[in-house]
Coordinates of C-alpha atoms and ligand atoms in Angstrom, one line a residue:
X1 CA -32.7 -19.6 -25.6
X2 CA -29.5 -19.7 -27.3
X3 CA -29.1 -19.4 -30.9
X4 CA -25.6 -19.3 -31.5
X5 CA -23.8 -22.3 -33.3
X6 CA -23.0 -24.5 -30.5
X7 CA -19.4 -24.6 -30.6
X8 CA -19.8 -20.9 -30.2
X9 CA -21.2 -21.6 -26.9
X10 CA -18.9 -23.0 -24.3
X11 CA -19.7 -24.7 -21.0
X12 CA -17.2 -24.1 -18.9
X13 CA -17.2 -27.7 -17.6
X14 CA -15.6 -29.0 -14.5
X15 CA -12.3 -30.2 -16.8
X16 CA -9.8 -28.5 -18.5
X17 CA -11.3 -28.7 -21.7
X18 CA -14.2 -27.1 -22.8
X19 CA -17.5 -29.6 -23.7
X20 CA -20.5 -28.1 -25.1
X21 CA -24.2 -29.2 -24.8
X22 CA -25.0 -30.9 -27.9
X23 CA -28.3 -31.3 -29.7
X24 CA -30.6 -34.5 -28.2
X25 CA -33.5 -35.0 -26.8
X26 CA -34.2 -35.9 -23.3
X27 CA -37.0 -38.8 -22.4
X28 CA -37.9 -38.4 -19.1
X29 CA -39.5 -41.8 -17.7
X30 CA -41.7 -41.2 -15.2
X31 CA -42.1 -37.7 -16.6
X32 CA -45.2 -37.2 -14.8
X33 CA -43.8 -37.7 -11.8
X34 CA -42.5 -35.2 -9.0
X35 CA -38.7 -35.1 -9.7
X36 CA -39.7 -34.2 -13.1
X37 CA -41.3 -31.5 -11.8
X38 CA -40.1 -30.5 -9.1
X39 CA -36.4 -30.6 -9.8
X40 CA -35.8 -31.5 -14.0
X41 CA -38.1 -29.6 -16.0
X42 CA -37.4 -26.5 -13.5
X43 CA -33.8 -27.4 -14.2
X44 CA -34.2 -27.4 -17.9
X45 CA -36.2 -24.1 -17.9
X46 CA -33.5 -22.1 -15.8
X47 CA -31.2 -24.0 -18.6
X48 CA -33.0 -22.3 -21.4
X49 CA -33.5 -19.0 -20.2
X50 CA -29.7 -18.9 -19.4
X51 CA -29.0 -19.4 -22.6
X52 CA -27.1 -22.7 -22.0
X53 CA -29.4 -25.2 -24.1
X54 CA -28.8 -25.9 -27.5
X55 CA -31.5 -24.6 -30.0
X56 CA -31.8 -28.5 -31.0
X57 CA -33.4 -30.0 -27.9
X58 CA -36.7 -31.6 -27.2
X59 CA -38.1 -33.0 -23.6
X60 CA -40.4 -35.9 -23.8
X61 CA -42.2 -37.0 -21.1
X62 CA -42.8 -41.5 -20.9
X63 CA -44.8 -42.4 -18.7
X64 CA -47.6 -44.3 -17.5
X65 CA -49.9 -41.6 -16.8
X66 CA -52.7 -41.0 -19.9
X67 CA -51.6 -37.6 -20.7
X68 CA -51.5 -35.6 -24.2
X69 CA -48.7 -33.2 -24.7
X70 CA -51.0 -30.4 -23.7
X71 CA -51.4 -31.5 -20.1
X72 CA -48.0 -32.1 -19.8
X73 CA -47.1 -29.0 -20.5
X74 CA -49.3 -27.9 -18.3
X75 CA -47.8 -29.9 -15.8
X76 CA -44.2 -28.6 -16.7
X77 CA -45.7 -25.1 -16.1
X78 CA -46.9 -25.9 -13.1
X79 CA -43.7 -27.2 -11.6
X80 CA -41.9 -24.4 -13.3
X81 CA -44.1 -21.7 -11.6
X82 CA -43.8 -23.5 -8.2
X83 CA -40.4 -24.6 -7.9
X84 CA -38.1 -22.5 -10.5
X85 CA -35.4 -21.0 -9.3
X86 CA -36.5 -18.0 -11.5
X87 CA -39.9 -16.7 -12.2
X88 CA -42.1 -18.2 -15.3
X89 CA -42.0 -15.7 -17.5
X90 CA -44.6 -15.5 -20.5
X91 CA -42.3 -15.2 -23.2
X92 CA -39.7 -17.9 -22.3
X93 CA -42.2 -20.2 -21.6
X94 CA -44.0 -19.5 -24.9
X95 CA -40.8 -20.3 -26.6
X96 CA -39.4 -23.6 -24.4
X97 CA -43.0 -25.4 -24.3
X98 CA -43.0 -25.9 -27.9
X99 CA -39.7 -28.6 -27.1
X100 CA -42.1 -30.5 -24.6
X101 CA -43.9 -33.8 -25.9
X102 CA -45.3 -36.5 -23.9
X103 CA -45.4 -40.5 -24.4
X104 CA -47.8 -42.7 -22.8
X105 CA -46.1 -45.8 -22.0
X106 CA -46.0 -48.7 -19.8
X107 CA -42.0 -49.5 -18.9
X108 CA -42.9 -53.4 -19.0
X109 CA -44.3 -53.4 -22.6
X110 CA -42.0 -53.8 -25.7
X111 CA -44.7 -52.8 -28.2
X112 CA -44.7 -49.3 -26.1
X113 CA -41.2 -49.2 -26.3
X114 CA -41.9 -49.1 -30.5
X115 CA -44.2 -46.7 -30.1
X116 CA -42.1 -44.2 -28.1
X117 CA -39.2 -45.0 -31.1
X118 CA -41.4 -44.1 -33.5
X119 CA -41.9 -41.1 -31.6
X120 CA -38.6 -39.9 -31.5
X121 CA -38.2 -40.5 -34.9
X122 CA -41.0 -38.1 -35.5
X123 CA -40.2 -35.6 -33.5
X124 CA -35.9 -35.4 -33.7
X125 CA -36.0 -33.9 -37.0
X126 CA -38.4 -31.3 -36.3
X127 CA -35.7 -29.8 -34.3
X128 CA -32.3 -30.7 -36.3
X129 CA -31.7 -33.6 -33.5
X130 CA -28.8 -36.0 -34.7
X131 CA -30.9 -39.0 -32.8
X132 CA -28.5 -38.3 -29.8
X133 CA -30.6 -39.4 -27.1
X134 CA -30.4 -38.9 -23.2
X135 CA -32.9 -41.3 -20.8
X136 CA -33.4 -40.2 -17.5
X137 CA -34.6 -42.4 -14.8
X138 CA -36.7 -40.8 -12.6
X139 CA -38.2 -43.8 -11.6
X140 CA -38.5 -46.1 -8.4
X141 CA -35.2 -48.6 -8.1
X142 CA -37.5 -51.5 -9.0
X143 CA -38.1 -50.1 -11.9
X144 CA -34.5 -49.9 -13.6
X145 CA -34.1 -53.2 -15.0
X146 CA -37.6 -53.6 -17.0
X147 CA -36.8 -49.8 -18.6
X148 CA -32.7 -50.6 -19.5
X149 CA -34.0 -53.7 -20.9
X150 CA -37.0 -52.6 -22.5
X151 CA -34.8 -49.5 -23.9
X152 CA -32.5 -52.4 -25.4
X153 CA -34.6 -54.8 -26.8
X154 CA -36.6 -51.8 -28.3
X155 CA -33.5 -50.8 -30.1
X156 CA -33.4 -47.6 -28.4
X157 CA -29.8 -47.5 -27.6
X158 CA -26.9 -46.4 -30.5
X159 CA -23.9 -48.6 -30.3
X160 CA -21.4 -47.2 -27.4
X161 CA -18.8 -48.0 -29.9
X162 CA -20.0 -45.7 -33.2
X163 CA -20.9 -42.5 -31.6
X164 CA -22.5 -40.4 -33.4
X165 CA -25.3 -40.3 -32.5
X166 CA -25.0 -41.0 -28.6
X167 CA -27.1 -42.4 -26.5
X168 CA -26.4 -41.8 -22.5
X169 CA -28.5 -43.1 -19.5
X170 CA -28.7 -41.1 -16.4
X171 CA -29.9 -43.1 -12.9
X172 CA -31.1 -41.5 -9.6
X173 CA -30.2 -43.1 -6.6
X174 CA -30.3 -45.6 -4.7
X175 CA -28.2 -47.6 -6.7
X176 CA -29.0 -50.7 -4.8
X177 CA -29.9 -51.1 -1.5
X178 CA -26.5 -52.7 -0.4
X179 CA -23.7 -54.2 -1.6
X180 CA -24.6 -57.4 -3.9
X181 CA -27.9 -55.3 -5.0
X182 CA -26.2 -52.5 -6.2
X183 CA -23.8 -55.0 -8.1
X184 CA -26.9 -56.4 -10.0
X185 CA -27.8 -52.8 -10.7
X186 CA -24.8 -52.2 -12.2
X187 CA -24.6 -55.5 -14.4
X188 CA -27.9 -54.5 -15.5
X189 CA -27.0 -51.3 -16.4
X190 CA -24.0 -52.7 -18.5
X191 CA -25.8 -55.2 -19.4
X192 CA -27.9 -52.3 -21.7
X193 CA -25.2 -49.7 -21.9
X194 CA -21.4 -49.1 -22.1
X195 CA -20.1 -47.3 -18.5
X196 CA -19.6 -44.3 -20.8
X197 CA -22.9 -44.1 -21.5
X198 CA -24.0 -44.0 -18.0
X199 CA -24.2 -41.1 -15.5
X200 CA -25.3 -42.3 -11.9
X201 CA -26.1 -38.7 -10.3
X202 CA -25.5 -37.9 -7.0
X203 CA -27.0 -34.7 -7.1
X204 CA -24.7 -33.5 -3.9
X205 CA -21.7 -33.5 -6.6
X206 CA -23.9 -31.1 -9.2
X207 CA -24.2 -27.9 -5.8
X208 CA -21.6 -25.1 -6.7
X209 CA -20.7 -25.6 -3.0
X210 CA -19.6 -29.1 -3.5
X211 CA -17.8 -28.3 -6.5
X212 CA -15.7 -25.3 -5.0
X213 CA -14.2 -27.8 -2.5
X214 CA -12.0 -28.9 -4.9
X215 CA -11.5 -24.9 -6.5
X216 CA -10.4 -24.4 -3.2
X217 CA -8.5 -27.0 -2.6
X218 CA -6.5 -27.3 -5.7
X219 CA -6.9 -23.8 -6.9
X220 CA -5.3 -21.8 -3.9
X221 CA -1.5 -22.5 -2.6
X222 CA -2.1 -22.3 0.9
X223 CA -4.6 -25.0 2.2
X224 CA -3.1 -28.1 0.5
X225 CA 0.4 -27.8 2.7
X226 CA -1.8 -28.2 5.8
X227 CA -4.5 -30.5 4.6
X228 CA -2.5 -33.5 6.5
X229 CA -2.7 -35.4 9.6
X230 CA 0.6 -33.2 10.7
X231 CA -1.5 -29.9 10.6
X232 CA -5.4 -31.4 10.7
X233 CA -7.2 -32.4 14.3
X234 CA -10.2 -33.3 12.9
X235 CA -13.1 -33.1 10.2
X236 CA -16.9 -32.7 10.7
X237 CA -19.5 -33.5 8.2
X238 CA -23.0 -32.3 9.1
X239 CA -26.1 -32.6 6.5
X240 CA -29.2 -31.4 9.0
X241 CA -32.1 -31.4 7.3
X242 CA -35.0 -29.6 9.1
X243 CA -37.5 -31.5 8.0
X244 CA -39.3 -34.9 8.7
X245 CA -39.3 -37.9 6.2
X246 CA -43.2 -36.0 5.1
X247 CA -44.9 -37.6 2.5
X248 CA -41.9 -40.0 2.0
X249 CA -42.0 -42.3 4.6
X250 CA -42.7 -45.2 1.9
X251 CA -39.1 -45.0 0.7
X252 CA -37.8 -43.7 3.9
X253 CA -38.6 -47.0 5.5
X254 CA -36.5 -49.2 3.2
X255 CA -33.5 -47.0 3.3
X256 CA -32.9 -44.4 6.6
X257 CA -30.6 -42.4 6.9
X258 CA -27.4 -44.3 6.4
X259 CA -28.1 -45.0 2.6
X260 CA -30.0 -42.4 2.0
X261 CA -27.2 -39.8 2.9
X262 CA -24.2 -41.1 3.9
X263 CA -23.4 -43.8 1.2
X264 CA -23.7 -41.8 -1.0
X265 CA -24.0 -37.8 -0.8
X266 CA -22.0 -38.0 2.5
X267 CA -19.0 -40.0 0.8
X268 CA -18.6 -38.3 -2.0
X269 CA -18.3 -34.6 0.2
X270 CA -15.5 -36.6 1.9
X271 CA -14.3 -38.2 -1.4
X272 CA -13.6 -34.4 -2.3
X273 CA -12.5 -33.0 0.8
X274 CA -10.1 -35.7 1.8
X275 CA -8.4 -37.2 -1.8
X276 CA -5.2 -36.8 -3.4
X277 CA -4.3 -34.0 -5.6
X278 CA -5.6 -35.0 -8.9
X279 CA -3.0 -34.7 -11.9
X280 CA -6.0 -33.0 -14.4
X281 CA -9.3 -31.9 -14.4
X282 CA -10.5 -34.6 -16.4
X283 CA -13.0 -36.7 -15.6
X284 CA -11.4 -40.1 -14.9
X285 CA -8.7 -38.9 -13.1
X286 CA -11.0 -37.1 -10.5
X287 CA -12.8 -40.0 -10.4
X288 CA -10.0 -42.1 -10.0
X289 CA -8.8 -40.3 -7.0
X290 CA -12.1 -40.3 -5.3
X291 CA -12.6 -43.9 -5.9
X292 CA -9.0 -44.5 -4.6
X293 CA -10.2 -42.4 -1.1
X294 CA -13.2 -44.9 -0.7
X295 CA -11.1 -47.5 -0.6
X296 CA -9.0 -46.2 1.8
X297 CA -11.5 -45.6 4.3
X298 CA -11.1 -48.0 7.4
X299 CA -13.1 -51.1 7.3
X300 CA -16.3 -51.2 10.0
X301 CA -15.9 -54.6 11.8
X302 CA -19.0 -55.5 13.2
X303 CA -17.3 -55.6 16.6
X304 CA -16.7 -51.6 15.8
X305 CA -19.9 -50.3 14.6
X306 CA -21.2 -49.9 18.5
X307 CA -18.1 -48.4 19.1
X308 CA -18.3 -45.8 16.0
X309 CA -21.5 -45.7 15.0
X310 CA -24.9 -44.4 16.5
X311 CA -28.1 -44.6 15.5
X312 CA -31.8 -43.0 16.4
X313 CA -35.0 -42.3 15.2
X314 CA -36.8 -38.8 15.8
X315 CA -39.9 -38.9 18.4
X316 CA -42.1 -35.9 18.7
X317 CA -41.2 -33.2 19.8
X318 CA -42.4 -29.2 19.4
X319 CA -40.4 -27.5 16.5
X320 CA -41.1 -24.9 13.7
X321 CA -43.7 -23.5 15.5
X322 CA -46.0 -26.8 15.9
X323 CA -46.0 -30.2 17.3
X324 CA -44.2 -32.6 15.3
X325 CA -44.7 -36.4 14.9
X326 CA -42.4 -38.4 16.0
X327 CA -41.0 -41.1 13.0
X328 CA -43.2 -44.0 13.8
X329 CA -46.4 -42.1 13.7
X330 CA -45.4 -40.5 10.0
X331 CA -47.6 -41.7 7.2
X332 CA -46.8 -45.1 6.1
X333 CA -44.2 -45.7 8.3
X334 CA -44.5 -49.1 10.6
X335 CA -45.6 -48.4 14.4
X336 CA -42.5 -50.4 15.4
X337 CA -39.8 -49.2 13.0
X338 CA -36.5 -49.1 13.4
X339 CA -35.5 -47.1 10.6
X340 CA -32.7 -44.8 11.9
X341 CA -33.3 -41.2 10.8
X342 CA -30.3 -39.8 12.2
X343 CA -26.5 -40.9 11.5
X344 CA -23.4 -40.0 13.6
X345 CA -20.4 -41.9 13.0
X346 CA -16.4 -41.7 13.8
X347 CA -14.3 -43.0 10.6
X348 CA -10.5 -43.4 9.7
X349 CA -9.0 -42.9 6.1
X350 CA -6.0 -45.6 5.9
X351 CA -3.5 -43.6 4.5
X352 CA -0.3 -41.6 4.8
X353 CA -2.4 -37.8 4.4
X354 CA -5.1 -38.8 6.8
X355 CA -3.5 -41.6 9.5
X356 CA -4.9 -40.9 12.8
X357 CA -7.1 -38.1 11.9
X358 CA -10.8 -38.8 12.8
X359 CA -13.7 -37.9 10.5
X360 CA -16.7 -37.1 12.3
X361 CA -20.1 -37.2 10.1
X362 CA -23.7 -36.4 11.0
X363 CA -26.8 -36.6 9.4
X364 CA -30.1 -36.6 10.5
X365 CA -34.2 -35.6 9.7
X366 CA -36.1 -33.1 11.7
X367 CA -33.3 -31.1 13.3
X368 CA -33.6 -27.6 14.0
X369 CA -32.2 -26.3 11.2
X370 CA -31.1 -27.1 7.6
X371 CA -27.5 -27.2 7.5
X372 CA -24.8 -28.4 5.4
X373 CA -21.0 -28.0 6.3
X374 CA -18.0 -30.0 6.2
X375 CA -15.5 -28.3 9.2
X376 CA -11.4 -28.8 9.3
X377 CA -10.5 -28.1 12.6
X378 CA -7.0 -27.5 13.0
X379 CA -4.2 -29.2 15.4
X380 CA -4.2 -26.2 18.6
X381 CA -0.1 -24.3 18.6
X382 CA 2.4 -26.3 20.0
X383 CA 3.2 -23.9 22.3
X384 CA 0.7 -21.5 25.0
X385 CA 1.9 -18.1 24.4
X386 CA -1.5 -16.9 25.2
X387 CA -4.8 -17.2 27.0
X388 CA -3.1 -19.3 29.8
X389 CA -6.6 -18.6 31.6
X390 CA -8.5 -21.6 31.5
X391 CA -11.8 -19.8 31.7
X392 CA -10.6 -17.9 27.9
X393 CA -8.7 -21.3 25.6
X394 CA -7.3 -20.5 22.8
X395 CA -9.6 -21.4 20.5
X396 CA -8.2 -23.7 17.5
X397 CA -8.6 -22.6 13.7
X398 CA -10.7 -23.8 11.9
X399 CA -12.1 -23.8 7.7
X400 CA -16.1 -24.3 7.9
X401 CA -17.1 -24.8 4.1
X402 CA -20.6 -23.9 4.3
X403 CA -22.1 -26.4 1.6
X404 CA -26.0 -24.6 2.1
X405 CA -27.9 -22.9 2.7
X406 CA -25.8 -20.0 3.8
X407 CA -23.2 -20.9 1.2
X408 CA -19.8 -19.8 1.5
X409 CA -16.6 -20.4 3.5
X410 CA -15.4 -19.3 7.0
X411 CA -11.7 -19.2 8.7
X412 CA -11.7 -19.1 12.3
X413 CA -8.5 -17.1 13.4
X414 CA -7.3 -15.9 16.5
X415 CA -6.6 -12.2 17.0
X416 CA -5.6 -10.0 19.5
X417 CA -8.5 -8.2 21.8
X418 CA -7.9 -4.5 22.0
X419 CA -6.9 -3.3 25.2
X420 CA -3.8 -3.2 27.1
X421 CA -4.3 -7.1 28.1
X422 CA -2.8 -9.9 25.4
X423 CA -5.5 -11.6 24.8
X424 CA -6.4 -13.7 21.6
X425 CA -9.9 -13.4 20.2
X426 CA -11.5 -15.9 17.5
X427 CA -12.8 -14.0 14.5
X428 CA -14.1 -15.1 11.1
X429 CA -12.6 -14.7 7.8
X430 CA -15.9 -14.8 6.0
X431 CA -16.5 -15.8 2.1
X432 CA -20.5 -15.4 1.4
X433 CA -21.5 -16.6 -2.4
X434 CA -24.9 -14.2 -2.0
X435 CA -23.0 -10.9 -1.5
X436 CA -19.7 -12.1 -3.4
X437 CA -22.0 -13.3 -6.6
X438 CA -24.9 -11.9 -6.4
X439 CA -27.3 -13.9 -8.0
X440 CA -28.8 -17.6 -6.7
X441 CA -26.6 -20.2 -7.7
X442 CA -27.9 -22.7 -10.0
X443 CA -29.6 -25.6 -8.8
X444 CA -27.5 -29.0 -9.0
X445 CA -29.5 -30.3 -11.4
X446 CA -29.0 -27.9 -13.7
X447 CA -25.4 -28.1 -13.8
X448 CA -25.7 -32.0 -13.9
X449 CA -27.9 -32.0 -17.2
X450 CA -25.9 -30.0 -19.2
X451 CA -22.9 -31.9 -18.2
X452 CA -24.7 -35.3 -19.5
X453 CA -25.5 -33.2 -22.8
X454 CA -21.7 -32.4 -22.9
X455 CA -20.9 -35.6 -22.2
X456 CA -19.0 -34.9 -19.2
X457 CA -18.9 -37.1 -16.6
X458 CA -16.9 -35.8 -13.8
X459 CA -19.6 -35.2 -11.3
X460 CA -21.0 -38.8 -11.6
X461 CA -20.7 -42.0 -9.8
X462 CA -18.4 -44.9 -11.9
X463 CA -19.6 -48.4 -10.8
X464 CA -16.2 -48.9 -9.0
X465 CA -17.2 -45.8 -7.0
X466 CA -20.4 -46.7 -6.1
X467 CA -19.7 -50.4 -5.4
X468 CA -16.6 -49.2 -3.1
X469 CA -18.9 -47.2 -0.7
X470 CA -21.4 -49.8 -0.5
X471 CA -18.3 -52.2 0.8
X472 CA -18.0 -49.7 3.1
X473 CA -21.3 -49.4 4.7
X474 CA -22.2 -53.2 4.4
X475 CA -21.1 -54.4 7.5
X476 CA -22.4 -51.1 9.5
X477 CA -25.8 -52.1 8.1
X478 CA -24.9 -56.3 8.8
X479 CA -24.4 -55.5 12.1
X480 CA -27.7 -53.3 12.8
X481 CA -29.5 -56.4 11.2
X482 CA -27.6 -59.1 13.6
X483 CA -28.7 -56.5 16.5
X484 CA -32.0 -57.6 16.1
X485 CA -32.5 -54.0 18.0
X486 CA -36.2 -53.0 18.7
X487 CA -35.8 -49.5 19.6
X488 CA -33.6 -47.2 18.2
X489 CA -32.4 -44.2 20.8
X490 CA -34.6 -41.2 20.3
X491 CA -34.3 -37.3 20.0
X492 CA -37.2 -35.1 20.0
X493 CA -38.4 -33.6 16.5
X494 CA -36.2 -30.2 16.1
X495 CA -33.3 -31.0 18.6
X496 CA -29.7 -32.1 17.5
X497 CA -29.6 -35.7 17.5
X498 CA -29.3 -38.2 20.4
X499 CA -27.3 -38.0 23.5
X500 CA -25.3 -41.1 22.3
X501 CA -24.1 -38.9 19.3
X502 CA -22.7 -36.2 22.3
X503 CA -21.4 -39.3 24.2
X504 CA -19.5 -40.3 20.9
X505 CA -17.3 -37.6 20.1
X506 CA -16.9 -36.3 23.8
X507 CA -15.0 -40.0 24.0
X508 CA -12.4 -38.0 22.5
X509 CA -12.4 -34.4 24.4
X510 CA -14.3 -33.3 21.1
X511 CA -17.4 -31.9 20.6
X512 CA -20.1 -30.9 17.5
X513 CA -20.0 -28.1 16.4
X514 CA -22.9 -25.8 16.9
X515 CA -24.4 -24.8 13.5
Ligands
LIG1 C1 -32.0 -37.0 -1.2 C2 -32.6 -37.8 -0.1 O1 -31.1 -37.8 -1.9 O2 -31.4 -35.9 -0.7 C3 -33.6 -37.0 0.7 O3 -33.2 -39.0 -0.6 C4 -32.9 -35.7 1.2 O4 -34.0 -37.8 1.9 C5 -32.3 -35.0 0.0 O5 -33.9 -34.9 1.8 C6 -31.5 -33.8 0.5 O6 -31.1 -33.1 -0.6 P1 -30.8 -31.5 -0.4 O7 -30.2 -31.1 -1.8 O8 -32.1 -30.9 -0.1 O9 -29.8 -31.4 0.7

């Protein structure tokens, strides 16, 4: 843990200036729940033993469950020890589980809402805490209002307006469940809170993969000049995820997979591979320019979302080693769902940079890998000098950013074969972040938590941003709810997707890319 004064300790945050973590304590609601710890108190840990957390900081739990701060810590050790990044080691752990505390509460009462303030009031000094305070919501959607209202009326929140102390609210997706939903999300929310007090996470903005789009982008002279519809044939977004919807099919059901992945994760990759040079690093300004690329993209009528859009559902099929279910026999998932687990669309961005330029994305559950990349394939040269021999094509550059597992970048060029024959030859420039960097990067939530104790907000969602991409997928999802469709099209469990995906981009002599 860090002991150094904290303006001693600089995060180097995604802006130009530098913004520190600063002394508060984190209430976790629905602490005793998986993303606490699975993903958070892991988070926090790999935090602490970096260094990064200010020596003032306490975690408390709220939540439902009757647990003391003993078995919460417990809890947090257990989740550390099974889903850290790095090992639990004795010592650190002796050290950070003296920050952890835990609140028995009930989000709907006020009087519980006292008793967790009295709490905090107990506890902040202990640790030199200013009373800067950050909620997370690791809660179910449904849940959101009660807790920003019951945060409110319990006079849990500083005024926005006479910071110091601060009091910042971070909220997991979904953010709504379409377009005039997430709207009463967001009046909620500001309802309670000032939009600089919120941070909506997207957690697909907090990978180091995600951020080093714009590095490379913006941070090397040779890309931007091509990044253009002059130079650019196409883009491909592909988020495979090898596994089925599990023990999640509760959820899954009222979302699939185009708002689980593409309204939000999926758009904001594209927000960052396709907007406009940004005129500073600081938060608004990137968020400006990504909000300004949502609204560029090409409305959906519901005349084009057969034309662009394809759906399907996995059935069973043999993958991993075993026999997989298909979706509708998941636990708690109806026998005759038509939730889509799989996503492939064709989209346009309305503007000078990107006119005519298709953007292929794909997304879908139980495929045979897990794969993230966005691809820029590039236009083929004007002119045949080589390979006139159909059975060899040249083959057209392309930049594969590989966003995970296998994280890094690749440039496909064309070079010559040795031999007495001209013959051109694809090879990879290759960028690996394991044997460039060594060490694992750090999770995205790690990054994402010290940038709320910073008070940075570049990696989250604005409401403008959010709202915008719901516009956006609204009338894919009107239409699919007009179809009154009773089967989706099918794949088998560990293939890659549905025929109609093939059928989709081979409409334009193009094809997926095989990951
Ligand atoms: C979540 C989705 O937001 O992202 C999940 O709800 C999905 O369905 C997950 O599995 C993917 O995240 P990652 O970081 O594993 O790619």
């Amino acid at each position: 843990m860090n002991d150094q004064p904290m303006e001693q300790n600089p995060l180097m945050s995604g802006s130009s200036q530098e913004l520190y973590p600063q002394a508060c304590t984190i209430v976790i609601f629905g602490g005793a729940g998986d993303l606490s710890r699975r993903k958070l108190i892991p988070a926090l840990y790999n935090l602490a033993l970096d260094g990064l957390l200010p020596t003032q900081f306490a975690v408390v739990g709220f939540a439902i469950d009757a647990l003391s701060d003993e078995e919460f810590r417990n809890f947090a050790r257990d989740g550390i020890a099974r889903f850290s990044r790095r090992a639990l080691s004795e010592e650190d752990w002796t050290e950070f589980e003296q920050h952890l505390f835990y609140q028995q509460g009930d989000f709907g009462e006020a009087a519980d809402y006292a008793q967790l303030k009295i709490r905090l009031d107990d506890i902040e000094p202990r640790f030199g805490i200013p009373g800067n305070r950050v909620y997370y919501l690791a809660i179910p959607p449904s849940f959101i209002d009660t807790c920003v209202y019951g945060l409110r009326e319990g006079d849990l929140v500083a005024p926005a307006d006479q910071e110091p102390p601060f009091t910042r609210l971070i909220v997991e997706k979904p953010i709504g469940r379409d377009l005039s939903s997430a709207r009463g999300v967001n009046q909620s929310l500001q309802a309670c809170f000032a939009e600089h007090q919120l941070y909506r996470i997207d957690h697909y903005l907090g990978k180091e993969t995600v951020q080093n789009i714009l590095a490379m982008r913006f941070g090397n002279s040779i890309f931007e000049p091509l990044w253009n519809s002059k130079h650019i044939d196409h883009v491909q977004i592909t988020v495979a995820e090898a596994e089925g919807v599990g023990t999640r099919g509760g959820y899954y059901e009222t979302a699939g997979a185009l708002r689980d992945m593409v309204q939000n994760h999926i758009l904001q990759l594209l927000s960052l591979v396709a907007m406009e040079p940004p005129w500073s690093m600081r938060a608004d300004v990137i968020r400006d320019r990504r909000l300004d690329l949502l609204q560029c993209l090409r409305p959906m009528h519901a005349q084009d979302v057969e034309h662009h859009v394809v759906r399907a559902q996995y059935a069973s099929g043999f993958y991993q080693g075993r026999d997989a279910p298909g979706y509708r026999r998941e636990e708690r998932v109806a026998a005759d769902s038509t939730t889509e687990t799989y996503v492939a669309l064709r989209l346009f961005i309305d503007n000078w940079r990107w006119a005519g330029v298709p953007i292929y994305l794909r997304t879908g559950k139980a495929m045979p890998k897990r794969v993230s990349e966005v691809a820029v394939q590039f236009k083929s040269v004007p002119h045949m000098l080589f390979n006139s021999d159909t059975d060899h094509p040249l083959e057209p550059n392309v930049l594969a950013l590989r966003i995970q597992p296998d994280e890094g970048l690749a440039l496909r060029i064309g070079t010559k074969l040795p031999g007495p024959k001209v013959r051109i030859y694809p090879v990879k420039m290759d960028f690996r972040y394991g044997s460039t960097f060594g060490d694992q990067s750090p999770e995205a939530y790690e990054r994402l938590l010290l940038d709320v104790m910073a008070g940075d907000a570049t990696l989250f969602m604005r409401d403008d941003a959010v709202e915008a991409s719901w516009r956006w997928i609204q009338p894919i999802l009107d239409a699919w709810a007009a179809s009154g469709q009773r089967w989706l099209p099918e794949y088998p469990a560990g293939t890659w997707g549905p025929i109609e995906a093939d059928r989709l981009i081979h409409a334009d002599d193009r094809a997926w890319r095989q990951l």
